[in-house]
CSV table of C-alpha atoms in Angstrom, one decimal:
chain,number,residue,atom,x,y,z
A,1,UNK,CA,43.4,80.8,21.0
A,2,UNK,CA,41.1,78.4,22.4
A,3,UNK,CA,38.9,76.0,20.0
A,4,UNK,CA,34.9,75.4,20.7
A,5,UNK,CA,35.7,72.2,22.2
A,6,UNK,CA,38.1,73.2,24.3
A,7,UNK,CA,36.2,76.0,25.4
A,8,UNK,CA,33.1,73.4,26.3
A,9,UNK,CA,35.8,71.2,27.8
A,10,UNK,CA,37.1,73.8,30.2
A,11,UNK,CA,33.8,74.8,31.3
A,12,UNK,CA,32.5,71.6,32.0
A,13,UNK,CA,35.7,70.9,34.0
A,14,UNK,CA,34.2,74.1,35.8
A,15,UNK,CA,30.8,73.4,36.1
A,16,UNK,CA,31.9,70.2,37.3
A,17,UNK,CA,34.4,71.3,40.0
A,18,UNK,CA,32.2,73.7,41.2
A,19,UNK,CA,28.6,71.4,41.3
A,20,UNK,CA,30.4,67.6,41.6
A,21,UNK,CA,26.9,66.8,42.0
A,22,UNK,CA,25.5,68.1,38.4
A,23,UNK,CA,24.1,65.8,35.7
A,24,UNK,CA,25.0,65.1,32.1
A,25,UNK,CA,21.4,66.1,31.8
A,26,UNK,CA,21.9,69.7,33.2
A,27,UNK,CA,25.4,69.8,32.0
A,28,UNK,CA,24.3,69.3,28.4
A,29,UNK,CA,21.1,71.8,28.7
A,30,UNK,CA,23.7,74.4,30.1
A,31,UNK,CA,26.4,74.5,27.9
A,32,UNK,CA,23.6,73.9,25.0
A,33,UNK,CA,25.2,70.7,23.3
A,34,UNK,CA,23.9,66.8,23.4
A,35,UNK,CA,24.5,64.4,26.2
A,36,UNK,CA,26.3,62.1,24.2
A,37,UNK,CA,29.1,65.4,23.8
A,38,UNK,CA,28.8,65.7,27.0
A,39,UNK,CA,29.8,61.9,27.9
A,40,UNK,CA,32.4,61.9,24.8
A,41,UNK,CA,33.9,65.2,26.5
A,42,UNK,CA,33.9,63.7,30.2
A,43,UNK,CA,35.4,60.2,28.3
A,44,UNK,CA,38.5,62.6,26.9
A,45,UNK,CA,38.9,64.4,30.3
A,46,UNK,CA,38.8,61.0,32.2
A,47,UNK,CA,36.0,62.7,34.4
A,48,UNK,CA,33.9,59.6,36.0
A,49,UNK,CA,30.4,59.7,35.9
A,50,UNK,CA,27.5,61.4,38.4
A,51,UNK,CA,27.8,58.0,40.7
A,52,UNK,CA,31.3,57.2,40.5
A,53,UNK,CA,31.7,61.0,41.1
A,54,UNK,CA,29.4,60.2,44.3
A,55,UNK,CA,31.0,57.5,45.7
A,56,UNK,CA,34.1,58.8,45.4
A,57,UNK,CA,33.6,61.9,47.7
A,58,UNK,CA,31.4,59.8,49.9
A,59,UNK,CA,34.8,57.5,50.2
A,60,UNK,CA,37.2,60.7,50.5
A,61,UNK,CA,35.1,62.8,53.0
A,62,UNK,CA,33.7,60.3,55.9
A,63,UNK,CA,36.5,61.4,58.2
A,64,UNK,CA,34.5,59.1,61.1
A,65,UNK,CA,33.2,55.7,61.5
A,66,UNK,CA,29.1,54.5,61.4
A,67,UNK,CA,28.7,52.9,64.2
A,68,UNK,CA,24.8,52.3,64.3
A,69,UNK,CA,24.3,50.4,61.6
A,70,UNK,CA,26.6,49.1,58.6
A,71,UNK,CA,27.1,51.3,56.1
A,72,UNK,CA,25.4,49.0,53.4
A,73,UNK,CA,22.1,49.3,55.0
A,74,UNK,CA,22.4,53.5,54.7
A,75,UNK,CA,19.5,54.3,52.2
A,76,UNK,CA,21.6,56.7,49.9
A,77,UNK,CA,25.2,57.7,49.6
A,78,UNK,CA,26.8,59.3,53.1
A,79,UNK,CA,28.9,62.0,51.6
A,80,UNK,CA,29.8,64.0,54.9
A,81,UNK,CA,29.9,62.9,58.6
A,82,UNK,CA,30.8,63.7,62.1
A,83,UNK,CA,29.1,61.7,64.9
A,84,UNK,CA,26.8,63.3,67.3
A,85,UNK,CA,26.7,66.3,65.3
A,86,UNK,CA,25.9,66.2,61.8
A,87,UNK,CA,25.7,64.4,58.8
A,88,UNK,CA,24.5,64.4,54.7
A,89,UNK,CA,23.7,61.4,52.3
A,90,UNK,CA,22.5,61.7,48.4
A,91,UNK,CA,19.5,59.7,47.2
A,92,UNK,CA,18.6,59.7,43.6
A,93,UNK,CA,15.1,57.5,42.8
A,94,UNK,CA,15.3,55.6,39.7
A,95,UNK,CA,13.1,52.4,39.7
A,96,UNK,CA,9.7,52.3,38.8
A,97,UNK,CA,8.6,50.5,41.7
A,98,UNK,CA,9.6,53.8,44.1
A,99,UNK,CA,7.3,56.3,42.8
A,100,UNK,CA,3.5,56.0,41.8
A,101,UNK,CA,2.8,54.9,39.0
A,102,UNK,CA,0.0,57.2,38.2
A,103,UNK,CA,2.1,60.6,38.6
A,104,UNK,CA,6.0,59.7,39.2
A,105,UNK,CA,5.7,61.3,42.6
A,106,UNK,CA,8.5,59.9,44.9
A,107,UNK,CA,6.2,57.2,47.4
A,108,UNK,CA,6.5,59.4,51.1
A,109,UNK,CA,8.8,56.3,52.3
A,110,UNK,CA,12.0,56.5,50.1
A,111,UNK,CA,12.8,59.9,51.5
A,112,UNK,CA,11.5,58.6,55.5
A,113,UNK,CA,14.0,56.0,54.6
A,114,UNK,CA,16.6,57.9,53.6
A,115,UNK,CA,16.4,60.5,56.6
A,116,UNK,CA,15.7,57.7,59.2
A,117,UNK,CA,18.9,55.6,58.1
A,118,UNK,CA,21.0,59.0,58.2
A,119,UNK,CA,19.3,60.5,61.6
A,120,UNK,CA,20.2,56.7,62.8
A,121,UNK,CA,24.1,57.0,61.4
A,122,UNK,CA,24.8,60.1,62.8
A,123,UNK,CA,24.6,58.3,66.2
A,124,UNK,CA,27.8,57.9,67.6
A,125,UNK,CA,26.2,54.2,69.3
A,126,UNK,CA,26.3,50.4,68.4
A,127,UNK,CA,22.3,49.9,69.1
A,128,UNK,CA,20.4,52.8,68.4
A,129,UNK,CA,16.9,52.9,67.4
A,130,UNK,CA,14.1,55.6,66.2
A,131,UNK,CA,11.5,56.3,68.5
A,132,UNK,CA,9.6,59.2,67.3
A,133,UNK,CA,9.3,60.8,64.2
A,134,UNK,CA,7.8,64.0,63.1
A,135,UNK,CA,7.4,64.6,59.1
A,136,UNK,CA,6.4,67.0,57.1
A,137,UNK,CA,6.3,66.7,53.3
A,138,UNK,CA,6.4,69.9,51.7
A,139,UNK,CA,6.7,69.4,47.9
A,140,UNK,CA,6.4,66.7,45.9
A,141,UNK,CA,10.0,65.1,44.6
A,142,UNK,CA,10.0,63.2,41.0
A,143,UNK,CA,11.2,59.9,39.8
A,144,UNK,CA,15.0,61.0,38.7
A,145,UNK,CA,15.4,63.7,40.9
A,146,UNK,CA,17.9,63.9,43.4
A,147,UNK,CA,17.7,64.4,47.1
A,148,UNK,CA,20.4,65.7,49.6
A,149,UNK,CA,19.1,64.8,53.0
A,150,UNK,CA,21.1,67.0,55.4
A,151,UNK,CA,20.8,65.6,59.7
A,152,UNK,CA,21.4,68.4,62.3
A,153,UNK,CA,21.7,66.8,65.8
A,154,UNK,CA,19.9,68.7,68.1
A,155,UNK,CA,20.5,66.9,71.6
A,156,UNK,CA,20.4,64.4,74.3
A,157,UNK,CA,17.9,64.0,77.1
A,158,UNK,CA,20.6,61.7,79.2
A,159,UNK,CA,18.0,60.7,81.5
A,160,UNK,CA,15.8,58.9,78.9
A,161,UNK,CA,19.1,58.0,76.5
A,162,UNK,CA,17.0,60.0,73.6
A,163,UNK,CA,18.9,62.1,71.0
A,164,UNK,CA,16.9,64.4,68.8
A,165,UNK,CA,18.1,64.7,65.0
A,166,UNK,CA,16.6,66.9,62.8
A,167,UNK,CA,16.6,66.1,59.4
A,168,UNK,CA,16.2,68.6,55.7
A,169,UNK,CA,16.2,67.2,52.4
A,170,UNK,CA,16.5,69.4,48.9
A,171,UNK,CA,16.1,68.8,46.2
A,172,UNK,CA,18.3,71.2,44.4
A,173,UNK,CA,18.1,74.2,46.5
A,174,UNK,CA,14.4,73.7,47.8
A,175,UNK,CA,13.2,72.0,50.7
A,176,UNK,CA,11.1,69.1,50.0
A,177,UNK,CA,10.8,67.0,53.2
A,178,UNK,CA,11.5,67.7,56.8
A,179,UNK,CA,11.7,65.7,60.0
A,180,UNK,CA,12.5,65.2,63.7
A,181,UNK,CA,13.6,62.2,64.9
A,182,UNK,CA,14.0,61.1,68.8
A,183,UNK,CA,16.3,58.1,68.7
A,184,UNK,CA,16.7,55.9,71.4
A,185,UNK,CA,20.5,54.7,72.2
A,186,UNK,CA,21.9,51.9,74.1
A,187,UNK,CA,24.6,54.4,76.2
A,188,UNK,CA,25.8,57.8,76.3
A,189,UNK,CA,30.0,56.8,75.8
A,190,UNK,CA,30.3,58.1,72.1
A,191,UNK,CA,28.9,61.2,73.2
A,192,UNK,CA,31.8,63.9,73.5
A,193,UNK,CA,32.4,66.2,76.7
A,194,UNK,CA,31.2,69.2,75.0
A,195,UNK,CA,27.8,67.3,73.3
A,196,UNK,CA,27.6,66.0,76.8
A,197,UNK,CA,27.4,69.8,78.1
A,198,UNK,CA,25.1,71.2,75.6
A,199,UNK,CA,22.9,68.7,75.4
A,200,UNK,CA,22.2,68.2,79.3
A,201,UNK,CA,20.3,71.8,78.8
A,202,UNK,CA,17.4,69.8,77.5
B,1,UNK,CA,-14.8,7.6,68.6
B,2,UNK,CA,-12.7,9.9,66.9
B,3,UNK,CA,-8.8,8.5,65.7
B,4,UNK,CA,-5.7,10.8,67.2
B,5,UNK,CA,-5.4,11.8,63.5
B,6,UNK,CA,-9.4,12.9,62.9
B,7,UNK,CA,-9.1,14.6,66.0
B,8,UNK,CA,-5.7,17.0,65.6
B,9,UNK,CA,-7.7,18.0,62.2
B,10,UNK,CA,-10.7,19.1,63.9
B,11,UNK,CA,-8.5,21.2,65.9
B,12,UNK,CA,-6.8,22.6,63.0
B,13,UNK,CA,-9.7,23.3,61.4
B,14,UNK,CA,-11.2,25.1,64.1
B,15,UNK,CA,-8.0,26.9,65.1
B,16,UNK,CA,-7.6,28.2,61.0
B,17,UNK,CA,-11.1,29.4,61.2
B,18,UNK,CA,-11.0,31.1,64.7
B,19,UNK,CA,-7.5,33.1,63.4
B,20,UNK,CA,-7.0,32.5,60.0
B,21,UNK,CA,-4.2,34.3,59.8
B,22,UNK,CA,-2.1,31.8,62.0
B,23,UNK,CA,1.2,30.4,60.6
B,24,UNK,CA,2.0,26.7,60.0
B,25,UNK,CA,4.3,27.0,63.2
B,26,UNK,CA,2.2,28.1,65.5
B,27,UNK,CA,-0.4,25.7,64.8
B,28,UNK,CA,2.7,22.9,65.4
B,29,UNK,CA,3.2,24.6,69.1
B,30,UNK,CA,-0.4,24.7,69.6
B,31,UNK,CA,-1.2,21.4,68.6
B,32,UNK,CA,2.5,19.9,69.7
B,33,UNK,CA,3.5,18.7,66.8
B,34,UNK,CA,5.8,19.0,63.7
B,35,UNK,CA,5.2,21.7,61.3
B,36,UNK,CA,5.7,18.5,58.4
B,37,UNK,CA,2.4,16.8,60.1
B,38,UNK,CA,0.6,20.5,60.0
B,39,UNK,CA,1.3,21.2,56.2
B,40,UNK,CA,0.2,17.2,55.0
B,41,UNK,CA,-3.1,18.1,57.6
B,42,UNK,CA,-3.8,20.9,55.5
B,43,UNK,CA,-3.5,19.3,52.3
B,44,UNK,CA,-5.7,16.3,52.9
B,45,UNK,CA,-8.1,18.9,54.3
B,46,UNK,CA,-7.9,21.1,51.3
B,47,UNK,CA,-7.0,23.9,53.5
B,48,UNK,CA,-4.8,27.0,51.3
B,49,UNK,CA,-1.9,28.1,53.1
B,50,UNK,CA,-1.5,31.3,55.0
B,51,UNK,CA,-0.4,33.5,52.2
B,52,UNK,CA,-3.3,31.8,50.2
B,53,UNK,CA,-5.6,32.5,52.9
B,54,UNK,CA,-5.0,36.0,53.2
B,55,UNK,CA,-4.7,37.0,49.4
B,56,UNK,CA,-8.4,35.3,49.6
B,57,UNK,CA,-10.3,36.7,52.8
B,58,UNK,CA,-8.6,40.1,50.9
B,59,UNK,CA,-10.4,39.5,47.6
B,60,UNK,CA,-13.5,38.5,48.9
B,61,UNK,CA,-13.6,41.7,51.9
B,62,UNK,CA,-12.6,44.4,49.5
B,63,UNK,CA,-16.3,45.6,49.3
B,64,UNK,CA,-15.1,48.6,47.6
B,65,UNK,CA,-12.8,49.9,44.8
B,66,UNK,CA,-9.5,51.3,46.0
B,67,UNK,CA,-9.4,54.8,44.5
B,68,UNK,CA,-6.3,56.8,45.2
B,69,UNK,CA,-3.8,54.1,44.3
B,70,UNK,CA,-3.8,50.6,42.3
B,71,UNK,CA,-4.1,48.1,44.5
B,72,UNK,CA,-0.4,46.6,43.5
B,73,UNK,CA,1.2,49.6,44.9
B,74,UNK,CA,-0.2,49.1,48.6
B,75,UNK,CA,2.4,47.8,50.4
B,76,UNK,CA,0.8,44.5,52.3
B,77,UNK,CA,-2.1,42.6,51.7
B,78,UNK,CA,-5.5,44.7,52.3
B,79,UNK,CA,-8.1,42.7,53.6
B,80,UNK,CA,-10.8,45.2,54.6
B,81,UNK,CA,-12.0,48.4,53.3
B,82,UNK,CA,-14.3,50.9,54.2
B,83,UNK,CA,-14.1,54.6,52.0
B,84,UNK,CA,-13.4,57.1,54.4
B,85,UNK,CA,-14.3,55.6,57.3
B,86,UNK,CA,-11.2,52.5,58.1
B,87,UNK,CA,-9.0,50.3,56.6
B,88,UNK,CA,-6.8,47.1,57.8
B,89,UNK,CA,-3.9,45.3,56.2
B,90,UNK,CA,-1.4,42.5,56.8
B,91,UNK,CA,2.5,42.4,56.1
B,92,UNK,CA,4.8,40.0,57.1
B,93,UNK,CA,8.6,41.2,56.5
B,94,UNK,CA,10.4,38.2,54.6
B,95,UNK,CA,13.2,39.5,53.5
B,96,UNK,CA,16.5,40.4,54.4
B,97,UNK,CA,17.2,43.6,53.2
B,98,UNK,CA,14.0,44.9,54.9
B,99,UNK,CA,15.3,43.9,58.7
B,100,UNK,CA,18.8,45.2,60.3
B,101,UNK,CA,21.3,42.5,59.7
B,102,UNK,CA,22.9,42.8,63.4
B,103,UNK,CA,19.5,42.3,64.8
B,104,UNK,CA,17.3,41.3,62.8
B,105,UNK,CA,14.7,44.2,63.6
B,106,UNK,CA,12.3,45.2,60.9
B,107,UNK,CA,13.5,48.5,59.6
B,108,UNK,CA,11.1,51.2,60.6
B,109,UNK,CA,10.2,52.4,56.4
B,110,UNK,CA,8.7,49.0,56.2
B,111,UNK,CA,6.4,49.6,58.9
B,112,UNK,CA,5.9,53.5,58.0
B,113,UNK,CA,5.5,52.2,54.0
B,114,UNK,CA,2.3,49.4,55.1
B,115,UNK,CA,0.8,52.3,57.2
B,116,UNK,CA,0.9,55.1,54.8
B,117,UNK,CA,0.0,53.0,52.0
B,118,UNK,CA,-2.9,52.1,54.3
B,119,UNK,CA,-4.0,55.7,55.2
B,120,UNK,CA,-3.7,56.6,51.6
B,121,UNK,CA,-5.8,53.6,50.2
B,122,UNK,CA,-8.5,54.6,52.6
B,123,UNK,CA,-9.0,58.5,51.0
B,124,UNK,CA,-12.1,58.2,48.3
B,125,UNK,CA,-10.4,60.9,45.9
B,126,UNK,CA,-8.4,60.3,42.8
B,127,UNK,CA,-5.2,62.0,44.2
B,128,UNK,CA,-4.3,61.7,47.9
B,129,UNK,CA,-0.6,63.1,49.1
B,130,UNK,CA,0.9,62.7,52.5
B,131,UNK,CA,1.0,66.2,53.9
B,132,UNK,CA,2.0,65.6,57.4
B,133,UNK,CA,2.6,62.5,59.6
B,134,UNK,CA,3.4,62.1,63.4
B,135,UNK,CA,5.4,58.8,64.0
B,136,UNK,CA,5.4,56.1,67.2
B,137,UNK,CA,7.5,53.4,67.0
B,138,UNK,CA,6.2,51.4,70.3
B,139,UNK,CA,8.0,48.4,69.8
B,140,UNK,CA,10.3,46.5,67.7
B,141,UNK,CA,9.2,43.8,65.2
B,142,UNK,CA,11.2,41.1,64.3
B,143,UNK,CA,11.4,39.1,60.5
B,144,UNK,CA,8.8,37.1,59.8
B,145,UNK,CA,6.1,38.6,62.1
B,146,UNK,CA,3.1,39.5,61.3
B,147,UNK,CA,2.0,43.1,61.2
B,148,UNK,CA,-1.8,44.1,61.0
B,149,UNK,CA,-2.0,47.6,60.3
B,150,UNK,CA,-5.4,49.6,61.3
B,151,UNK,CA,-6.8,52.8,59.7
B,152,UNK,CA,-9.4,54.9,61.0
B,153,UNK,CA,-10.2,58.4,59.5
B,154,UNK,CA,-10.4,60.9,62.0
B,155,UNK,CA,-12.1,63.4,59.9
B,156,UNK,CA,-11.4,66.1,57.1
B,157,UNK,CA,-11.2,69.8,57.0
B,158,UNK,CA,-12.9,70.7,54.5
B,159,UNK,CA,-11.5,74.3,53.9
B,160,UNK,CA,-7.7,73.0,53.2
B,161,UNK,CA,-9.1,69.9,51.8
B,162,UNK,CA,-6.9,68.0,54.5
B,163,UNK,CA,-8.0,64.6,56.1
B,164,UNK,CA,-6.3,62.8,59.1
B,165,UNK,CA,-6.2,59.1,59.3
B,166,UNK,CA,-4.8,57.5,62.2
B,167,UNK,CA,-3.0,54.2,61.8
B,168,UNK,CA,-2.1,51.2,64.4
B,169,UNK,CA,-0.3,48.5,63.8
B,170,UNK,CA,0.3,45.3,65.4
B,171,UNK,CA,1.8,42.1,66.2
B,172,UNK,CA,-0.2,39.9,67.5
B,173,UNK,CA,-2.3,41.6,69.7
B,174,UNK,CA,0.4,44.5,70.9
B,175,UNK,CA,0.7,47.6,69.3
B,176,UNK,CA,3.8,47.6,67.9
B,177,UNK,CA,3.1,51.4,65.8
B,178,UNK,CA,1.1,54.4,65.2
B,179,UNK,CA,1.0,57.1,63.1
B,180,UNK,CA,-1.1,60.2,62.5
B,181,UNK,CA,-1.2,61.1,59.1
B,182,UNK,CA,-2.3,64.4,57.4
B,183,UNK,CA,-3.5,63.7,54.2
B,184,UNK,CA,-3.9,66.1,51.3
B,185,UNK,CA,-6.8,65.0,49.0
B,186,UNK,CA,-8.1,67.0,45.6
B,187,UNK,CA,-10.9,67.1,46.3
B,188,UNK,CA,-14.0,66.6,49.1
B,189,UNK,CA,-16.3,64.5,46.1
B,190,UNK,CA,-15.9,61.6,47.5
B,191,UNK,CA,-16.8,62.3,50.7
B,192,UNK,CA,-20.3,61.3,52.0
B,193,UNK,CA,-22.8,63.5,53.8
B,194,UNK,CA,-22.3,62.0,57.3
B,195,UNK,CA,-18.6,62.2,57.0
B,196,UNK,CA,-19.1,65.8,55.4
B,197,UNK,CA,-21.4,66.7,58.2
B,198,UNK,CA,-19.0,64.7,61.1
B,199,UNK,CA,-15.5,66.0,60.4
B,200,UNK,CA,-16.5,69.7,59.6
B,201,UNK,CA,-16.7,69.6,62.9
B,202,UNK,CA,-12.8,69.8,63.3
């Protein structure tokens, strides 16, 4: 028969396996314990932290190359790729100095930053710059919160070396910011056969 | 009869107060020579430096109160203010992290960051959120340009308590960005009658 802790240990093995993405926070309001049992658990099961965690499946899952821009200058963590067609990166806002003061509401620019820099990755170009950019901010995100910006390219006008990207970001499973991006790229050589195809229809 | 020396300070006087946001270097091209010789000019003239300059023509233009953010939290310098009807404000991108290392271009937050700060400073209401904006990027900026950004409010509708400030920003005298913004504001108190009576036109 199982103890209590190993119980909690296997479900937060669970929760983690299934959510890799999760907090201490949320695992601990969940599986109605502290944090610091939460931490001491995930110590004994050698599970790394929410970061590490990110990183690590950022590092495991970019099957493809940024080209556009070095991956340091990203705003957030790239966790999926594939040029010319779509892409996701994780954002979490932690200093002070990113949200107002008055009401901890995200400042508009940390998630245009974050869907800029990924709209610009998924570009399958060495110079490749924004253009346009249509936003809409639907809900207001909070200091500590954590965004998944997801890109969606939508095509290339090949005449004016434009590729539209549209970009979503959640927070958790509700859309919080929205944007389409017309980037303007050097040449058209990283584009596939098949992107070349669909996206002449523009 | 006026010594070479008495007569290159004239100049720079005249220069500083015809565009007083001129750099050290610029007055060196202009005047042909170093950018030493331009700095000791300055200092037997008294005369503050650039970023002293504008941190003062700011203080002493702000006629009114900033209300829908503390000042410290606008990104750039504002140096003129008018509630609900325009704003304008200076940034000059310093630092690395803010510019693409491969090119050196100013990253295009920076530039969205000083313009919604701007649109957001110029709202008379105690909260104002950035509903919508609708981006340009015209041309690129490089480090250590200047950029003067320029707010004008377009007007409000009243019924979804939504007001649209236009923003232009420049470098020198080319427009190097603009944005429309749609910003949401709590309420229409602030407003005066001939803006009330102006934008409910819209």
């Amino acid at each position: 028969m199982m103890g209590k802790k190993e119980k909690r240990q296997a479900l937060l093995k669970q929760l983690i396996s299934e959510t890799p993405f999760i907090k201490d926070k949320d695992i601990a309001k969940k599986l109605n314990v502290s944090i610091q049992t939460i931490r001491l658990d995930r110590l004994e099961l050698s599970i790394p932290g929410l970061r590490d965690r990110i990183k690590d499946i950022a590092y495991h899952n970019l099957k493809e190359e940024i080209r556009s821009l070095p991956i340091e200058e990203v705003i957030g963590e790239i966790i999926d790729l594939e040029l010319e067609k779509s892409a996701v990166s994780i954002l979490e806002i932690e200093e002070k100095e990113h949200v107002f003061s008055r009401n901890q509401i995200v400042r508009g620019h940390y998630l245009f930053a974050q869907a800029n820099s990924l709209a610009i990755a998924v570009i399958n170009d060495e110079l490749a710059l924004t253009s346009k950019a249509n936003i809409h901010f639907l809900k207001q995100v909070k200091q500590n919160e954590m965004i998944i910006a997801k890109a969606k390219v939508k095509g290339t006008d090949l005449g004016k070396r434009r590729t539209t990207v549209e970009v979503e970001s959640f927070v958790r499973d509700e859309i919080v910011f929205s944007c389409e991006f017309e980037i303007y790229r050097s040449n058209l050589i990283g584009l596939k056969g098949e992107d070349r195809k669909v996206t002449s229809l523009i």
